[in-house]
Amino acid sequence: MIVELNKVVTVDYVGYFPENKEIFDSSKGEGREPITFLIGHQNMILGFEEEILGSKTGEKRIFTLDPERAYGHREEDRVLQMERGQFTDELEVGMQFQAEVQGMPMPFEVIEINELEVSCDFNHPMAGKALTFEVEILSIRNAEEEELTHGHVHGPGGHHH
Ligand code: ZN
């Protein structure tokens, strides 16, 4: 069996920035576990899925994704000004909050503060960055009928409902 559309795949992975090798995510750290996901249902960034297509159990792949195949490019019009008074006094650059826009949670980061206004960056924190992944395929199985209908994995490593 190989990794392809509608297969359920479990992988170990390490993700790091190619320019400085700084690790931003890993399934191997303390308290972390391999991830399990359904191929072809937008559960993972597209480039990640594309790069492991055709691989077999036990296979390891290393690949670097440009921003357009990962979290996209930064867009300056996603930086919005909010009134300083909407925040508490203890506000610092780098703090992260969540706004609700039409019922959807929209995370943002404070990138600048002055007396009247706060600059809020709604870009994804990984936007504009190239990402390198080292991935090991631990297992591959066929998806259940219900998993395909829901578009996600059930049971260990997946949704419980
Ligand atoms: Zn479900």
XYZ file of N, CA, C and O and ligand atoms in Angstrom:
645
model
N 0.851 -1.209 0.000
C 0.000 0.000 0.000
C 0.883 1.255 0.000
O 1.925 1.264 0.644
N 0.483 2.255 -0.746
C 1.238 3.504 -0.762
C 0.344 4.668 -0.336
O -0.876 4.542 -0.292
N 0.976 5.785 -0.023
C 0.231 6.992 0.348
C -0.427 7.562 -0.906
O 0.254 7.893 -1.871
N -1.765 7.624 -0.886
C -2.506 8.204 -2.008
C -3.854 8.705 -1.505
O -4.192 8.548 -0.336
N -4.620 9.285 -2.417
C -5.917 9.868 -2.086
C -6.772 8.887 -1.273
O -6.876 7.713 -1.611
N -7.378 9.397 -0.190
C -8.315 8.645 0.649
C -7.675 7.557 1.511
O -8.378 6.717 2.065
N -6.339 7.568 1.639
C -5.690 6.683 2.603
C -5.530 7.444 3.923
O -5.400 8.677 3.948
N -5.523 6.673 5.010
C -5.249 7.243 6.326
C -3.785 6.952 6.655
O -3.354 5.799 6.626
N -3.031 7.996 6.936
C -1.589 7.882 7.093
C -1.176 8.359 8.487
O -1.683 9.367 8.977
N -0.277 7.602 9.120
C 0.302 8.027 10.397
C 1.784 8.301 10.171
O 2.487 7.461 9.598
N 2.239 9.478 10.590
C 3.635 9.859 10.340
C 4.280 10.459 11.590
O 3.607 11.040 12.442
N 5.575 10.270 11.692
C 6.421 11.064 12.579
C 6.997 12.178 11.733
O 7.292 11.974 10.544
N 7.168 13.364 12.317
C 7.714 14.448 11.507
C 8.473 15.436 12.388
O 8.202 15.578 13.583
N 9.429 16.092 11.755
C 10.096 17.240 12.352
C 10.010 18.366 11.330
O 10.293 18.142 10.151
N 9.564 19.534 11.768
C 9.500 20.678 10.866
C 10.464 21.753 11.337
O 10.505 22.073 12.517
N 11.282 22.268 10.420
C 12.221 23.338 10.798
C 12.381 24.351 9.670
O 12.048 24.073 8.520
N 12.870 25.536 10.044
C 13.117 26.572 9.048
C 14.448 26.270 8.366
O 15.464 26.084 9.047
N 14.464 26.195 7.024
C 15.682 25.779 6.327
C 16.870 26.707 6.564
O 18.018 26.246 6.582
N 16.619 28.013 6.788
C 17.760 28.926 6.869
C 18.535 28.790 8.177
O 19.744 28.991 8.199
N 17.874 28.421 9.267
C 18.616 28.337 10.540
C 18.416 27.015 11.280
O 18.889 26.843 12.400
N 17.670 26.081 10.652
C 17.425 24.750 11.240
C 16.631 24.805 12.554
O 16.562 23.832 13.285
N 16.037 25.957 12.856
C 15.243 26.068 14.079
C 13.951 25.253 13.937
O 13.190 25.439 12.990
N 13.725 24.348 14.884
C 12.547 23.474 14.818
C 11.313 24.227 15.294
O 11.308 24.815 16.373
N 10.252 24.235 14.481
C 9.011 24.889 14.895
C 7.937 23.902 15.309
O 6.969 24.257 15.975
N 8.109 22.647 14.924
C 7.107 21.645 15.312
C 7.720 20.269 15.117
O 8.550 20.066 14.236
N 7.291 19.328 15.982
C 7.813 17.978 15.885
C 6.850 17.025 16.566
O 6.216 17.382 17.553
N 6.746 15.811 16.040
C 5.889 14.810 16.684
C 6.685 14.010 17.714
O 6.158 13.122 18.349
N 7.971 14.327 17.843
C 8.841 13.457 18.639
C 9.186 14.008 20.015
O 9.767 13.307 20.822
N 8.826 15.244 20.268
C 9.157 15.822 21.566
C 8.387 15.169 22.697
O 7.559 14.296 22.487
N 8.662 15.620 23.924
C 7.980 15.069 25.085
C 6.484 15.356 25.001
O 6.075 16.472 24.698
N 5.680 14.343 25.270
C 4.233 14.516 25.249
C 3.649 14.621 23.852
O 2.455 14.860 23.701
N 4.483 14.463 22.857
C 3.999 14.532 21.476
C 3.798 13.128 20.933
O 4.384 12.167 21.417
N 2.968 13.030 19.892
C 2.677 11.737 19.281
C 2.681 11.881 17.771
O 2.487 12.978 17.255
N 2.869 10.761 17.076
C 2.729 10.812 15.614
C 1.343 11.343 15.240
O 0.397 11.195 16.014
N 1.228 11.949 14.084
C -0.080 12.442 13.648
C -0.680 11.506 12.598
O 0.036 10.877 11.820
N -2.005 11.437 12.632
C -2.759 10.584 11.722
C -3.737 11.462 10.969
O -4.439 12.266 11.575
N -3.751 11.346 9.659
C -4.658 12.194 8.881
C -5.073 11.515 7.578
O -4.458 10.553 7.126
N -6.146 12.039 7.013
C -6.740 11.514 5.791
C -6.217 12.328 4.603
O -6.285 13.553 4.603
N -5.681 11.624 3.606
C -5.091 12.299 2.446
C -6.179 12.835 1.501
O -7.127 12.119 1.166
N -6.052 14.093 1.102
C -6.924 14.645 0.071
C -8.152 15.366 0.603
O -9.095 15.614 -0.153
N -8.173 15.687 1.903
C -9.341 16.364 2.478
C -8.958 17.625 3.248
O -9.616 18.013 4.205
N -7.854 18.219 2.846
C -7.412 19.488 3.414
C -7.217 19.443 4.919
O -7.487 20.406 5.624
N -6.766 18.289 5.408
C -6.427 18.187 6.828
C -5.010 18.676 7.096
O -4.658 19.006 8.214
N -4.203 18.686 6.046
C -2.817 19.139 6.153
C -2.577 20.189 5.070
O -3.328 20.264 4.109
N -1.478 20.962 5.208
C -1.145 21.857 4.103
C -0.868 21.011 2.862
O -0.321 19.914 2.942
N -1.299 21.545 1.732
C -1.284 20.789 0.480
C 0.110 20.264 0.127
O 0.279 19.117 -0.250
N 1.122 21.110 0.242
C 2.478 20.716 -0.121
C 2.964 19.523 0.680
O 3.677 18.660 0.161
N 2.589 19.459 1.944
C 2.984 18.343 2.806
C 2.424 17.035 2.251
O 3.134 16.038 2.132
N 1.153 17.046 1.904
C 0.525 15.838 1.342
C 1.153 15.471 0.003
O 1.460 14.314 -0.258
N 1.341 16.470 -0.867
C 1.902 16.203 -2.194
C 3.258 15.499 -2.091
O 3.553 14.597 -2.862
N 4.065 15.941 -1.132
C 5.443 15.439 -1.043
C 5.532 14.017 -0.513
O 6.548 13.360 -0.679
N 4.483 13.533 0.160
C 4.562 12.148 0.658
C 3.741 11.181 -0.202
O 3.731 9.982 0.057
N 3.079 11.690 -1.232
C 2.320 10.809 -2.124
C 3.257 9.761 -2.712
O 4.377 10.058 -3.107
N 2.781 8.524 -2.776
C 3.554 7.451 -3.394
C 4.551 6.789 -2.467
O 5.213 5.833 -2.863
N 4.681 7.277 -1.227
C 5.657 6.670 -0.316
C 5.056 5.448 0.374
O 3.843 5.270 0.430
N 5.945 4.606 0.908
C 5.522 3.348 1.546
C 5.800 3.413 3.053
O 6.554 4.267 3.517
N 5.216 2.474 3.778
C 5.471 2.367 5.209
C 6.969 2.218 5.465
O 7.632 1.421 4.802
N 7.491 2.990 6.392
C 8.912 2.935 6.730
C 9.752 3.917 5.926
O 10.906 4.170 6.265
N 9.168 4.469 4.881
C 9.923 5.396 4.035
C 10.091 6.748 4.735
O 9.212 7.199 5.465
N 11.248 7.385 4.500
C 11.504 8.728 5.033
C 11.672 9.704 3.886
O 12.334 9.374 2.894
N 11.094 10.858 4.028
C 11.263 11.893 2.998
C 11.593 13.223 3.660
O 11.064 13.550 4.716
N 12.488 13.959 3.005
C 12.839 15.300 3.461
C 12.523 16.259 2.322
O 12.905 15.996 1.174
N 11.777 17.314 2.614
C 11.421 18.260 1.555
C 11.254 19.656 2.141
O 10.963 19.817 3.323
N 11.459 20.643 1.293
C 11.277 22.045 1.689
C 10.143 22.642 0.866
O 10.125 22.513 -0.357
N 9.194 23.264 1.545
C 8.049 23.883 0.883
C 8.244 25.392 0.833
O 8.528 26.021 1.845
N 8.096 25.977 -0.347
C 8.044 27.432 -0.460
C 6.744 27.921 0.181
O 5.790 27.153 0.305
N 6.693 29.214 0.548
C 5.474 29.724 1.212
C 4.183 29.411 0.452
O 3.176 29.071 1.068
N 4.225 29.483 -0.889
C 2.975 29.255 -1.627
C 2.461 27.831 -1.501
O 1.291 27.569 -1.724
N 3.351 26.899 -1.133
C 2.896 25.514 -0.929
C 2.723 25.214 0.564
O 2.451 24.081 0.947
N 2.946 26.224 1.403
C 2.778 26.037 2.845
C 1.649 26.955 3.338
O 0.490 26.696 3.065
N 1.994 28.070 3.994
C 0.956 28.934 4.567
C 0.764 30.242 3.806
O 0.177 31.180 4.329
N 1.273 30.307 2.576
C 1.055 31.493 1.757
C 2.001 32.624 2.102
O 2.818 32.522 3.020
N 1.877 33.713 1.355
C 2.725 34.877 1.572
C 2.078 35.817 2.568
O 0.861 35.807 2.751
N 2.898 36.642 3.207
C 2.367 37.691 4.076
C 1.666 38.743 3.230
O 2.125 39.106 2.162
N 0.537 39.248 3.741
C -0.158 40.325 3.040
C -0.326 41.489 3.991
O -0.861 41.339 5.076
N 0.190 42.669 3.541
C 0.178 43.837 4.430
C -1.242 44.292 4.765
O -1.484 44.892 5.803
N -2.209 44.009 3.865
C -3.579 44.434 4.194
C -4.235 43.520 5.228
O -5.390 43.709 5.588
N -3.492 42.539 5.688
C -3.981 41.738 6.819
C -3.462 42.272 8.158
O -3.609 41.634 9.188
N -2.786 43.417 8.121
C -2.412 44.117 9.352
C -3.422 45.243 9.572
O -3.549 46.143 8.737
N -4.178 45.159 10.666
C -5.254 46.115 10.923
C -4.956 46.936 12.173
O -4.311 46.470 13.098
N -5.441 48.196 12.147
C -5.282 49.073 13.307
C -6.523 48.971 14.195
O -7.638 49.062 13.702
N -6.303 48.785 15.487
C -7.422 48.770 16.432
C -7.165 49.848 17.477
O -6.023 50.235 17.730
N -8.238 50.294 18.107
C -8.097 51.337 19.131
C -7.385 50.787 20.352
O -7.676 49.690 20.810
N -6.456 51.592 20.877
C -5.699 51.189 22.059
C -6.633 50.849 23.225
O -6.386 49.940 24.012
N -7.744 51.596 23.314
C -8.680 51.413 24.424
C -9.390 50.070 24.441
O -9.970 49.684 25.453
N -9.311 49.339 23.337
C -9.960 48.026 23.292
C -9.144 46.953 24.006
O -9.611 45.835 24.178
N -7.907 47.318 24.391
C -7.034 46.347 25.043
C -6.783 46.746 26.493
O -6.966 47.909 26.861
N -6.343 45.790 27.295
C -5.994 46.087 28.684
C -4.680 46.864 28.727
O -3.970 46.972 27.721
N -4.344 47.392 29.891
C -3.124 48.182 30.049
C -1.863 47.358 29.790
O -0.892 47.851 29.224
N -1.875 46.114 30.247
C -0.668 45.287 30.135
C -0.562 44.690 28.736
O -0.674 43.478 28.557
N -0.378 45.553 27.768
C -0.283 45.082 26.386
C 1.165 45.158 25.931
O 1.849 46.142 26.177
N 1.637 44.083 25.294
C 3.019 44.069 24.813
C 3.067 43.560 23.380
O 2.234 42.745 22.975
N 4.065 44.042 22.663
C 4.306 43.536 21.313
C 4.599 42.036 21.394
O 5.339 41.596 22.274
N 3.988 41.273 20.517
C 4.204 39.828 20.504
C 3.063 39.052 21.131
O 2.996 37.831 20.995
N 2.183 39.759 21.859
C 1.040 39.069 22.464
C 0.083 38.604 21.379
O -0.081 39.252 20.345
N -0.555 37.459 21.653
C -1.490 36.901 20.676
C -2.898 36.871 21.236
O -3.101 36.559 22.408
N -3.838 37.220 20.395
C -5.242 37.257 20.787
C -6.082 36.570 19.721
O -5.586 36.191 18.663
N -7.357 36.455 20.035
C -8.266 35.892 19.058
C -9.464 36.829 18.900
O -10.136 37.132 19.865
N -9.683 37.267 17.697
C -10.875 38.064 17.415
C -11.924 37.131 16.825
O -11.597 36.059 16.334
N -13.183 37.532 16.903
C -14.212 36.740 16.267
C -14.811 37.551 15.133
O -15.317 38.653 15.342
N -14.693 37.024 13.912
C -15.223 37.721 12.743
C -16.284 36.827 12.115
O -15.985 35.726 11.660
N -17.510 37.273 12.115
C -18.634 36.502 11.596
C -18.644 35.079 12.148
O -18.814 34.101 11.419
N -18.431 34.991 13.466
C -18.499 33.692 14.132
C -17.275 32.818 13.972
O -17.207 31.738 14.534
N -16.293 33.306 13.195
C -15.076 32.519 13.006
C -13.948 33.071 13.870
O -13.711 34.282 13.868
N -13.224 32.204 14.598
C -12.088 32.684 15.375
C -10.945 33.122 14.456
O -10.575 32.394 13.539
N -10.442 34.338 14.681
C -9.357 34.868 13.858
C -8.195 35.265 14.758
O -8.210 36.340 15.356
N -7.167 34.413 14.856
C -6.035 34.748 15.717
C -5.191 35.874 15.115
O -5.077 35.987 13.903
N -4.639 36.710 15.971
C -3.742 37.759 15.485
C -2.673 38.053 16.537
O -2.797 37.668 17.697
N -1.615 38.732 16.066
C -0.503 39.073 16.946
C -0.322 40.583 16.965
O -0.427 41.242 15.920
N -0.047 41.122 18.136
C 0.216 42.551 18.269
C 1.644 42.823 17.803
O 2.591 42.220 18.314
N 1.808 43.703 16.797
C 3.161 43.948 16.289
C 3.631 45.371 16.534
O 4.810 45.672 16.357
N 2.729 46.273 16.921
C 3.136 47.641 17.220
C 2.074 48.289 18.106
O 0.885 48.051 17.934
N 2.528 49.113 19.046
C 1.595 49.787 19.962
C 1.987 51.250 20.066
O 3.166 51.572 20.238
N 1.005 52.156 19.888
C 1.263 53.543 20.272
C 0.114 54.031 21.149
O -0.767 53.251 21.524
N 0.096 55.315 21.473
C -0.886 55.797 22.443
C -2.320 55.550 22.016
O -3.197 55.281 22.836
N -2.572 55.675 20.736
C -3.950 55.605 20.253
C -4.314 54.281 19.586
O -5.455 53.844 19.635
N -3.316 53.684 18.957
C -3.635 52.530 18.129
C -2.721 51.333 18.382
O -1.586 51.469 18.817
N -3.258 50.175 18.031
C -2.508 48.922 18.117
C -2.528 48.276 16.738
O -3.590 48.130 16.135
N -1.340 47.914 16.223
C -1.268 47.211 14.940
C -1.405 45.711 15.177
O -0.616 45.119 15.919
N -2.415 45.139 14.530
C -2.725 43.725 14.743
C -2.497 42.958 13.451
O -3.064 43.282 12.424
N -1.649 41.937 13.527
C -1.267 41.173 12.340
C -2.090 39.894 12.270
O -1.918 38.988 13.085
N -2.961 39.829 11.265
C -3.821 38.650 11.084
C -3.220 37.643 10.110
O -3.858 36.656 9.764
N -1.993 37.883 9.664
C -1.342 36.876 8.832
C -1.087 35.619 9.658
O -0.837 35.696 10.856
N -1.120 34.460 8.991
C -0.736 33.233 9.687
C 0.718 33.379 10.146
O 1.544 33.901 9.383
N 1.053 32.952 11.370
C 2.433 33.113 11.855
C 3.472 32.478 10.935
O 4.635 32.895 10.915
N 3.071 31.491 10.162
C 4.000 30.814 9.251
C 3.951 31.403 7.839
O 4.643 30.902 6.951
N 3.128 32.429 7.629
C 3.031 33.017 6.290
C 4.387 33.601 5.884
O 5.097 34.166 6.716
N 4.734 33.441 4.613
C 5.961 34.009 4.092
C 7.211 33.199 4.411
O 8.314 33.599 4.059
N 7.048 32.077 5.069
C 8.216 31.284 5.468
C 8.305 29.990 4.659
O 7.293 29.347 4.367
N 9.528 29.633 4.294
C 9.784 28.314 3.729
C 9.899 27.333 4.892
O 10.406 27.685 5.964
N 9.393 26.136 4.710
C 9.379 25.144 5.781
C 9.983 23.837 5.290
O 9.640 23.359 4.213
N 10.878 23.277 6.091
C 11.436 21.964 5.762
C 10.839 20.911 6.694
O 10.688 21.162 7.891
N 10.479 19.784 6.135
C 9.939 18.685 6.943
C 10.752 17.418 6.708
O 11.116 17.109 5.575
N 11.012 16.702 7.795
C 11.520 15.336 7.703
C 10.379 14.439 8.172
O 9.933 14.553 9.310
N 9.927 13.583 7.284
C 8.726 12.791 7.562
C 9.061 11.312 7.451
O 9.757 10.887 6.524
N 8.558 10.525 8.406
C 8.669 9.073 8.308
C 7.267 8.477 8.312
O 6.468 8.762 9.212
N 6.976 7.664 7.308
C 5.657 7.030 7.208
C 5.629 5.836 8.164
O 6.379 4.876 7.991
N 4.755 5.897 9.168
C 4.681 4.808 10.151
C 3.644 3.762 9.754
O 3.852 2.570 9.963
N 2.505 4.207 9.225
C 1.508 3.247 8.768
C 0.567 3.883 7.749
O 0.421 5.105 7.701
N -0.042 3.014 6.964
C -1.008 3.439 5.938
C -2.180 2.465 6.003
O -1.974 1.263 6.102
N -3.394 2.992 5.981
C -4.559 2.094 5.898
C -5.633 2.732 5.025
O -5.596 3.930 4.749
N -6.594 1.909 4.621
C -7.745 2.434 3.896
C -8.636 3.212 4.862
O -8.737 2.861 6.033
N -9.282 4.253 4.364
C -10.220 5.009 5.197
C -11.546 4.264 5.289
O -11.933 3.539 4.378
N -12.216 4.419 6.443
C -13.578 3.893 6.582
C -14.521 4.766 5.756
O -14.267 5.951 5.541
N -15.634 4.172 5.384
C -16.681 4.898 4.648
C -17.053 6.205 5.364
O -17.138 7.273 4.765
N -17.231 6.084 6.686
C -17.677 7.244 7.471
C -16.604 8.337 7.522
O -16.908 9.527 7.523
N -15.352 7.930 7.553
C -14.257 8.905 7.575
C -14.228 9.708 6.273
O -14.005 10.913 6.276
N -14.494 9.025 5.168
C -14.502 9.723 3.876
C -15.668 10.708 3.817
O -15.527 11.816 3.311
N -16.810 10.310 4.353
C -17.974 11.199 4.379
C -17.682 12.443 5.210
O -18.022 13.561 4.841
N -17.030 12.229 6.372
C -16.736 13.354 7.264
C -15.513 14.147 6.799
O -15.336 15.285 7.193
N -14.638 13.518 6.051
C -13.435 14.201 5.603
C -12.339 14.283 6.644
O -11.437 15.103 6.552
N -12.404 13.417 7.666
C -11.336 13.364 8.669
C -11.272 11.978 9.298
O -12.155 11.149 9.088
N -10.205 11.745 10.052
C -9.935 10.443 10.641
C -10.695 10.283 11.967
O -10.832 11.232 12.721
N -11.173 9.075 12.212
C -11.775 8.754 13.505
C -10.845 7.829 14.299
O -9.934 7.249 13.740
N -11.106 7.685 15.604
C -10.332 6.759 16.431
C -9.004 7.366 16.833
O -8.859 8.582 16.861
N -8.000 6.465 17.126
C -6.713 6.970 17.649
C -6.104 8.044 16.747
O -5.992 7.852 15.539
N -5.751 9.160 17.310
C -5.134 10.233 16.563
C -6.119 11.074 15.778
O -5.745 12.029 15.096
N -7.429 10.750 15.851
C -8.407 11.494 15.062
C -9.569 11.986 15.894
O -9.448 12.128 17.107
N -10.680 12.251 15.247
C -11.859 12.764 15.934
C -12.548 11.649 16.723
O -12.598 10.512 16.278
N -13.079 11.992 17.876
C -13.898 11.052 18.642
C -15.288 11.646 18.752
O -15.505 12.607 19.466
N -16.211 11.104 18.015
C -17.588 11.604 18.094
C -18.553 10.619 17.454
O -18.123 9.610 16.898
Zn -16.230 12.479 11.861
